[in-house]
PDB file of C-alpha atoms in Angstrom:
ATOM      1  CA  GLY A  10     134.084 -16.589 135.204  1.00 83.00           C
ATOM      2  CA  ILE A  11     134.605 -19.830 132.482  1.00 90.00           C
ATOM      3  CA  GLN A  12     135.647 -19.247 129.571  1.00 94.00           C
ATOM      4  CA  VAL A  13     134.557 -21.269 126.947  1.00 96.00           C
ATOM      5  CA  GLU A  14     135.984 -21.633 123.734  1.00 97.00           C
ATOM      6  CA  GLN A  15     134.567 -24.078 120.767  1.00 97.00           C
ATOM      7  CA  SER A  16     136.195 -25.230 117.311  1.00 97.00           C
ATOM      8  CA  PRO A  17     135.782 -25.619 114.750  1.00 97.00           C
ATOM      9  CA  PRO A  18     133.245 -22.528 114.037  1.00 97.00           C
ATOM     10  CA  ASP A  19     131.921 -24.387 111.025  1.00 97.00           C
ATOM     11  CA  LEU A  20     131.924 -26.927 109.284  1.00 97.00           C
ATOM     12  CA  ILE A  21     130.869 -28.600 106.073  1.00 97.00           C
ATOM     13  CA  LEU A  22     130.722 -32.391 105.990  1.00 96.00           C
ATOM     14  CA  GLN A  23     129.024 -34.736 103.295  1.00 97.00           C
ATOM     15  CA  GLU A  24     126.543 -36.732 104.409  1.00 97.00           C
ATOM     16  CA  GLY A  25     128.607 -40.568 106.038  1.00 97.00           C
ATOM     17  CA  ALA A  26     131.298 -38.695 107.427  1.00 98.00           C
ATOM     18  CA  ASN A  27     132.308 -38.558 111.091  1.00 97.00           C
ATOM     19  CA  SER A  28     134.237 -34.912 112.496  1.00 97.00           C
ATOM     20  CA  THR A  29     135.585 -34.292 115.994  1.00 98.00           C
ATOM     21  CA  LEU A  30     134.501 -30.910 117.775  1.00 98.00           C
ATOM     22  CA  ARG A  31     136.100 -29.903 120.465  1.00 98.00           C
ATOM     23  CA  CYS A  32     135.440 -28.076 123.588  1.00 97.00           C
ATOM     24  CA  ASN A  33     138.688 -26.426 125.607  1.00 97.00           C
ATOM     25  CA  PHE A  34     137.184 -24.450 129.356  1.00 96.00           C
ATOM     26  CA  SER A  35     139.276 -21.766 131.714  1.00 94.00           C
ATOM     27  CA  ASP A  36     138.632 -23.988 134.955  1.00 90.00           C
ATOM     28  CA  SER A  37     137.933 -26.601 136.238  1.00 85.00           C
ATOM     29  CA  VAL A  38     133.946 -27.461 136.366  1.00 85.00           C
ATOM     30  CA  ASN A  39     131.539 -29.772 138.148  1.00 81.00           C
ATOM     31  CA  ASN A  40     129.733 -30.482 135.321  1.00 91.00           C
ATOM     32  CA  LEU A  41     128.731 -30.027 131.607  1.00 95.00           C
ATOM     33  CA  GLN A  42     126.470 -30.325 128.895  1.00 96.00           C
ATOM     34  CA  TRP A  43     126.487 -30.946 124.655  1.00 98.00           C
ATOM     35  CA  PHE A  44     123.659 -29.482 122.718  1.00 98.00           C
ATOM     36  CA  HIS A  45     122.244 -29.835 119.056  1.00 98.00           C
ATOM     37  CA  GLN A  46     120.121 -26.388 118.451  1.00 96.00           C
ATOM     38  CA  ASN A  47     118.702 -27.785 115.310  1.00 90.00           C
ATOM     39  CA  PRO A  48     117.319 -25.343 112.085  1.00 87.00           C
ATOM     40  CA  TRP A  49     114.181 -24.485 114.221  1.00 87.00           C
ATOM     41  CA  GLY A  50     115.946 -23.168 117.411  1.00 90.00           C
ATOM     42  CA  GLN A  51     115.612 -25.931 120.083  1.00 93.00           C
ATOM     43  CA  LEU A  52     118.251 -27.262 122.305  1.00 96.00           C
ATOM     44  CA  ILE A  53     117.838 -30.680 122.136  1.00 96.00           C
ATOM     45  CA  ASN A  54     120.158 -32.661 124.811  1.00 96.00           C
ATOM     46  CA  LEU A  55     123.295 -34.568 124.495  1.00 98.00           C
ATOM     47  CA  PHE A  56     125.585 -35.493 127.032  1.00 97.00           C
ATOM     48  CA  TYR A  57     125.368 -35.253 130.386  1.00 95.00           C
ATOM     49  CA  ILE A  58     129.254 -36.503 130.702  1.00 94.00           C
ATOM     50  CA  PRO A  59     131.055 -34.660 133.646  1.00 91.00           C
ATOM     51  CA  SER A  60     134.519 -36.638 132.966  1.00 92.00           C
ATOM     52  CA  GLY A  61     135.053 -39.853 130.652  1.00 95.00           C
ATOM     53  CA  THR A  62     133.670 -40.957 127.654  1.00 97.00           C
ATOM     54  CA  LYS A  63     129.570 -41.683 126.490  1.00 97.00           C
ATOM     55  CA  GLN A  64     128.162 -43.206 123.887  1.00 97.00           C
ATOM     56  CA  ASN A  65     124.581 -42.250 122.134  1.00 96.00           C
ATOM     57  CA  GLY A  66     124.285 -44.023 118.524  1.00 97.00           C
ATOM     58  CA  ARG A  67     126.461 -42.295 116.500  1.00 97.00           C
ATOM     59  CA  LEU A  68     127.144 -39.737 118.381  1.00 98.00           C
ATOM     60  CA  SER A  69     129.236 -40.038 121.336  1.00 98.00           C
ATOM     61  CA  ALA A  70     131.204 -37.510 123.961  1.00 98.00           C
ATOM     62  CA  THR A  71     134.675 -37.457 125.806  1.00 97.00           C
ATOM     63  CA  THR A  72     135.316 -34.769 128.956  1.00 96.00           C
ATOM     64  CA  VAL A  73     138.888 -35.060 130.853  1.00 95.00           C
ATOM     65  CA  ALA A  74     138.184 -32.697 133.444  1.00 91.00           C
ATOM     66  CA  THR A  75     141.282 -32.186 134.792  1.00 92.00           C
ATOM     67  CA  GLU A  76     142.946 -31.455 131.282  1.00 95.00           C
ATOM     68  CA  ARG A  77     140.019 -28.835 130.794  1.00 96.00           C
ATOM     69  CA  TYR A  78     138.235 -30.311 127.336  1.00 96.00           C
ATOM     70  CA  SER A  79     135.739 -32.148 126.034  1.00 97.00           C
ATOM     71  CA  LEU A  80     134.886 -33.697 122.680  1.00 98.00           C
ATOM     72  CA  LEU A  81     132.066 -34.877 120.811  1.00 98.00           C
ATOM     73  CA  TYR A  82     132.152 -36.904 118.208  1.00 98.00           C
ATOM     74  CA  ILE A  83     129.449 -37.289 114.826  1.00 98.00           C
ATOM     75  CA  SER A  84     130.135 -40.529 112.722  1.00 97.00           C
ATOM     76  CA  SER A  85     128.554 -41.056 109.638  1.00 97.00           C
ATOM     77  CA  SER A  86     126.908 -37.534 109.704  1.00 97.00           C
ATOM     78  CA  GLN A  87     123.227 -37.647 108.018  1.00 97.00           C
ATOM     79  CA  THR A  88     121.625 -34.560 107.235  1.00 96.00           C
ATOM     80  CA  THR A  89     119.213 -34.222 110.483  1.00 95.00           C
ATOM     81  CA  ASP A  90     122.974 -33.855 111.918  1.00 96.00           C
ATOM     82  CA  SER A  91     122.806 -29.985 110.634  1.00 96.00           C
ATOM     83  CA  GLY A  92     123.043 -26.517 113.098  1.00 96.00           C
ATOM     84  CA  VAL A  93     124.675 -25.575 115.520  1.00 97.00           C
ATOM     85  CA  TYR A  94     126.645 -28.018 118.225  1.00 98.00           C
ATOM     86  CA  PHE A  95     127.358 -26.036 121.906  1.00 98.00           C
ATOM     87  CA  CYS A  96     128.988 -26.908 125.240  1.00 97.00           C
ATOM     88  CA  ALA A  97     128.298 -25.761 128.055  1.00 97.00           C
ATOM     89  CA  PRO A  98     130.122 -26.195 131.085  1.00 95.00           C
ATOM     90  CA  LEU A  99     127.911 -25.381 134.558  1.00 90.00           C
ATOM     91  CA  ASP A 100     129.469 -22.722 136.475  1.00 85.00           C
ATOM     92  CA  ILE A 101     128.934 -23.006 140.587  1.00 83.00           C
ATOM     93  CA  LEU A 102     127.716 -19.366 141.761  1.00 81.00           C
ATOM     94  CA  THR A 103     129.079 -17.532 145.034  1.00 80.00           C
ATOM     95  CA  GLY A 104     124.770 -17.465 145.660  1.00 76.00           C
ATOM     96  CA  GLY A 105     124.668 -20.658 145.309  1.00 77.00           C
ATOM     97  CA  GLY A 106     122.994 -21.287 142.472  1.00 83.00           C
ATOM     98  CA  ASN A 107     124.807 -22.760 139.235  1.00 85.00           C
ATOM     99  CA  LYS A 108     124.664 -21.664 135.395  1.00 87.00           C
ATOM    100  CA  LEU A 109     125.356 -23.078 132.452  1.00 93.00           C
ATOM    101  CA  THR A 110     128.072 -21.032 129.954  1.00 95.00           C
ATOM    102  CA  PHE A 111     127.760 -21.378 126.552  1.00 96.00           C
ATOM    103  CA  GLY A 112     130.495 -21.280 123.837  1.00 90.00           C
ATOM    104  CA  THR A 113     130.155 -19.407 120.605  1.00 91.00           C
ATOM    105  CA  GLY A 114     128.935 -23.054 119.414  1.00 96.00           C
ATOM    106  CA  THR A 115     129.945 -24.892 116.073  1.00 98.00           C
ATOM    107  CA  GLN A 116     127.438 -24.600 113.291  1.00 97.00           C
ATOM    108  CA  LEU A 117     127.714 -27.745 111.251  1.00 97.00           C
ATOM    109  CA  LYS A 118     126.254 -28.705 107.673  1.00 97.00           C
ATOM    110  CA  VAL A 119     125.762 -31.864 106.254  1.00 97.00           C
ATOM    111  CA  GLU A 120     124.974 -32.195 102.611  1.00 97.00           C
ATOM    112  CA  LEU A 121     123.989 -34.770 100.937  1.00 94.00           C
TER     113      LEU A 121
ATOM    114  CA  GLU B  25     107.501 -36.752 129.884  1.00 69.00           C
ATOM    115  CA  ALA B  26     106.050 -33.556 128.628  1.00 86.00           C
ATOM    116  CA  GLY B  27     109.449 -31.495 127.870  1.00 95.00           C
ATOM    117  CA  VAL B  28     109.335 -27.365 129.501  1.00 97.00           C
ATOM    118  CA  ALA B  29     106.706 -25.095 127.393  1.00 97.00           C
ATOM    119  CA  GLN B  30     106.980 -21.834 126.800  1.00 98.00           C
ATOM    120  CA  SER B  31     104.296 -19.330 124.672  1.00 97.00           C
ATOM    121  CA  PRO B  32     104.164 -17.631 123.117  1.00 97.00           C
ATOM    122  CA  ARG B  33     106.374 -18.704 120.140  1.00 96.00           C
ATOM    123  CA  TYR B  34     106.907 -15.737 118.981  1.00 97.00           C
ATOM    124  CA  LYS B  35     106.222 -11.711 119.892  1.00 97.00           C
ATOM    125  CA  ILE B  36     106.334  -8.603 117.829  1.00 98.00           C
ATOM    126  CA  ILE B  37     106.213  -5.769 120.110  1.00 98.00           C
ATOM    127  CA  GLU B  38     107.389  -1.734 119.314  1.00 98.00           C
ATOM    128  CA  LYS B  39     109.908  -0.310 121.380  1.00 97.00           C
ATOM    129  CA  ARG B  40     109.219   0.660 125.157  1.00 97.00           C
ATOM    130  CA  GLN B  41     106.131  -1.325 125.090  1.00 98.00           C
ATOM    131  CA  SER B  42     106.058  -4.327 127.436  1.00 98.00           C
ATOM    132  CA  VAL B  43     105.829  -8.153 126.578  1.00 98.00           C
ATOM    133  CA  ALA B  44     105.428 -11.099 129.125  1.00 98.00           C
ATOM    134  CA  PHE B  45     106.864 -14.964 128.310  1.00 98.00           C
ATOM    135  CA  TRP B  46     105.401 -17.749 130.261  1.00 98.00           C
ATOM    136  CA  CYS B  47     107.235 -21.109 130.986  1.00 98.00           C
ATOM    137  CA  ASN B  48     105.818 -24.033 132.874  1.00 97.00           C
ATOM    138  CA  PRO B  49     108.680 -26.679 132.957  1.00 97.00           C
ATOM    139  CA  ILE B  50     108.923 -30.755 133.304  1.00 96.00           C
ATOM    140  CA  SER B  51     107.064 -31.317 135.929  1.00 94.00           C
ATOM    141  CA  GLY B  52     109.069 -32.212 139.548  1.00 92.00           C
ATOM    142  CA  HIS B  53     111.309 -30.113 138.321  1.00 94.00           C
ATOM    143  CA  ALA B  54     112.379 -27.836 141.408  1.00 93.00           C
ATOM    144  CA  THR B  55     115.047 -25.519 139.741  1.00 94.00           C
ATOM    145  CA  LEU B  56     113.955 -22.967 136.380  1.00 96.00           C
ATOM    146  CA  TYR B  57     116.077 -20.704 134.343  1.00 96.00           C
ATOM    147  CA  TRP B  58     115.895 -17.886 131.761  1.00 98.00           C
ATOM    148  CA  TYR B  59     118.437 -17.527 129.426  1.00 98.00           C
ATOM    149  CA  GLN B  60     118.139 -14.534 126.919  1.00 98.00           C
ATOM    150  CA  GLN B  61     120.092 -16.177 123.279  1.00 97.00           C
ATOM    151  CA  ILE B  62     120.604 -13.307 120.742  1.00 96.00           C
ATOM    152  CA  LEU B  63     121.654 -13.797 117.133  1.00 93.00           C
ATOM    153  CA  GLY B  64     125.138 -15.937 116.621  1.00 92.00           C
ATOM    154  CA  GLN B  65     125.521 -16.400 119.860  1.00 94.00           C
ATOM    155  CA  GLY B  66     125.436 -18.856 123.056  1.00 95.00           C
ATOM    156  CA  PRO B  67     122.248 -18.393 125.440  1.00 97.00           C
ATOM    157  CA  LYS B  68     123.185 -16.797 129.102  1.00 96.00           C
ATOM    158  CA  LEU B  69     121.414 -16.688 132.426  1.00 95.00           C
ATOM    159  CA  LEU B  70     119.302 -14.050 133.138  1.00 97.00           C
ATOM    160  CA  ILE B  71     118.015 -15.460 136.020  1.00 96.00           C
ATOM    161  CA  GLN B  72     117.732 -19.028 138.702  1.00 95.00           C
ATOM    162  CA  PHE B  73     114.609 -20.235 140.848  1.00 95.00           C
ATOM    163  CA  GLN B  74     114.657 -22.538 143.456  1.00 93.00           C
ATOM    164  CA  ASN B  75     111.252 -24.107 143.496  1.00 91.00           C
ATOM    165  CA  ASN B  76     109.856 -20.135 144.323  1.00 89.00           C
ATOM    166  CA  GLY B  77     113.032 -18.119 145.731  1.00 92.00           C
ATOM    167  CA  VAL B  78     115.594 -16.169 143.713  1.00 94.00           C
ATOM    168  CA  VAL B  79     118.726 -18.388 143.955  1.00 92.00           C
ATOM    169  CA  ASP B  80     120.676 -15.620 141.175  1.00 92.00           C
ATOM    170  CA  ASP B  81     119.869 -12.763 139.311  1.00 94.00           C
ATOM    171  CA  SER B  82     122.726 -11.061 138.963  1.00 91.00           C
ATOM    172  CA  GLN B  83     122.677 -11.448 135.067  1.00 92.00           C
ATOM    173  CA  LEU B  84     119.065  -9.908 135.022  1.00 96.00           C
ATOM    174  CA  PRO B  85     119.045  -5.702 133.422  1.00 95.00           C
ATOM    175  CA  LYS B  86     116.654  -5.011 136.894  1.00 95.00           C
ATOM    176  CA  ASP B  87     116.077  -1.387 136.040  1.00 96.00           C
ATOM    177  CA  ARG B  88     113.273  -3.338 132.878  1.00 97.00           C
ATOM    178  CA  PHE B  89     113.575  -6.759 133.546  1.00 98.00           C
ATOM    179  CA  SER B  90     110.805  -9.235 135.763  1.00 98.00           C
ATOM    180  CA  ALA B  91     110.524 -12.321 136.621  1.00 98.00           C
ATOM    181  CA  GLU B  92     108.284 -14.124 139.311  1.00 96.00           C
ATOM    182  CA  ARG B  93     107.568 -18.007 140.461  1.00 95.00           C
ATOM    183  CA  LEU B  94     104.859 -17.319 142.579  1.00 85.00           C
ATOM    184  CA  LYS B  95     104.223 -20.884 143.396  1.00 89.00           C
ATOM    185  CA  GLY B  96     107.291 -22.662 142.772  1.00 87.00           C
ATOM    186  CA  VAL B  97     105.985 -23.778 139.260  1.00 93.00           C
ATOM    187  CA  ASP B  98     105.578 -21.857 136.368  1.00 96.00           C
ATOM    188  CA  SER B  99     107.463 -18.686 135.598  1.00 98.00           C
ATOM    189  CA  THR B 100     106.855 -15.025 133.766  1.00 98.00           C
ATOM    190  CA  LEU B 101     109.342 -13.032 132.779  1.00 98.00           C
ATOM    191  CA  LYS B 102     108.286  -9.359 132.019  1.00 98.00           C
ATOM    192  CA  ILE B 103     110.647  -6.529 130.005  1.00 98.00           C
ATOM    193  CA  GLN B 104     109.431  -2.912 130.741  1.00 97.00           C
ATOM    194  CA  PRO B 105     109.907  -1.017 128.516  1.00 96.00           C
ATOM    195  CA  ALA B 106     111.695  -3.458 125.652  1.00 97.00           C
ATOM    196  CA  LYS B 107     114.346  -1.801 123.715  1.00 97.00           C
ATOM    197  CA  LEU B 108     115.834  -2.550 120.663  1.00 97.00           C
ATOM    198  CA  GLU B 109     118.421  -4.462 121.847  1.00 97.00           C
ATOM    199  CA  ASP B 110     116.485  -6.666 123.675  1.00 97.00           C
ATOM    200  CA  SER B 111     115.043  -8.376 120.794  1.00 98.00           C
ATOM    201  CA  ALA B 112     116.175 -11.724 121.126  1.00 97.00           C
ATOM    202  CA  VAL B 113     115.362 -15.650 121.841  1.00 97.00           C
ATOM    203  CA  TYR B 114     114.021 -16.160 125.053  1.00 98.00           C
ATOM    204  CA  LEU B 115     114.289 -19.298 126.496  1.00 98.00           C
ATOM    205  CA  CYS B 116     113.047 -21.274 129.292  1.00 98.00           C
ATOM    206  CA  ALA B 117     115.106 -24.370 131.342  1.00 97.00           C
ATOM    207  CA  SER B 118     114.517 -26.456 134.359  1.00 96.00           C
ATOM    208  CA  SER B 119     116.419 -29.033 136.490  1.00 94.00           C
ATOM    209  CA  LEU B 120     115.214 -31.675 139.122  1.00 91.00           C
ATOM    210  CA  ARG B 121     117.863 -29.783 141.166  1.00 80.00           C
ATOM    211  CA  LEU B 122     119.911 -27.435 141.742  1.00 75.00           C
ATOM    212  CA  ALA B 123     123.133 -29.278 143.096  1.00 70.00           C
ATOM    213  CA  GLY B 124     124.906 -33.244 142.686  1.00 69.00           C
ATOM    214  CA  THR B 125     123.496 -35.078 139.947  1.00 67.00           C
ATOM    215  CA  TYR B 126     119.872 -33.919 139.534  1.00 72.00           C
ATOM    216  CA  ASN B 127     121.348 -30.500 138.270  1.00 87.00           C
ATOM    217  CA  GLU B 128     121.119 -31.451 133.960  1.00 92.00           C
ATOM    218  CA  GLN B 129     118.989 -28.460 132.334  1.00 95.00           C
ATOM    219  CA  PHE B 130     116.338 -29.632 129.370  1.00 96.00           C
ATOM    220  CA  PHE B 131     115.178 -26.488 127.475  1.00 97.00           C
ATOM    221  CA  GLY B 132     111.483 -25.291 125.545  1.00 97.00           C
ATOM    222  CA  PRO B 133     111.450 -23.904 122.412  1.00 96.00           C
ATOM    223  CA  GLY B 134     112.011 -20.473 123.337  1.00 97.00           C
ATOM    224  CA  THR B 135     110.201 -17.066 122.784  1.00 97.00           C
ATOM    225  CA  ARG B 136     111.421 -15.276 119.964  1.00 97.00           C
ATOM    226  CA  LEU B 137     111.341 -11.353 120.428  1.00 98.00           C
ATOM    227  CA  THR B 138     111.345  -9.007 117.795  1.00 98.00           C
ATOM    228  CA  VAL B 139     111.160  -5.410 119.008  1.00 98.00           C
ATOM    229  CA  LEU B 140     110.707  -2.853 115.792  1.00 97.00           C
TER     230      LEU B 140
END
């Protein structure tokens, strides 16, 4: 199956700072999702991005499928951005199903 | 639009007891997934349904775990008997379709299981 590496594993930011999170994956993928897991454990969909660039408010994401990586940009960070950010490429299974393969995540803490 | 619903939110049991979790996917979503998330790790797929049929259960420990989606809507996941290592958050997700451009997955709030 696909191997997923995320970096950095931990990140502390001052409110208002910008950051870039990286996701490398080992094989070609049909799709990729970014999630934010808030301190209460809820996985929140950020982006569904097989390739190209998308933006949503202060967040944007870029996936370069041919080079097997994706980036998540957070600008003007806020304390509510704290939590774990997961990258999850979609792996196609031999039986016709699929699964999201999650990395170990980036733990982000935004301080005042 | 209502999201994925799960219950209970928390469950504490003794080892060797049984437990069941319930999930109701987003209305109209044909595909339903159960994931297990152990503390400090990302979620890992246990089983996947398309309507009321199992698409993949290769990662499900079938000696103790079972799942069903009888009418193609809501689903239950059961553990019997539970072991200490089953302590985790059990997440249900759904997507509109299995393949193509409609396979974005949406997750419920999860059930946090503690096995003592």
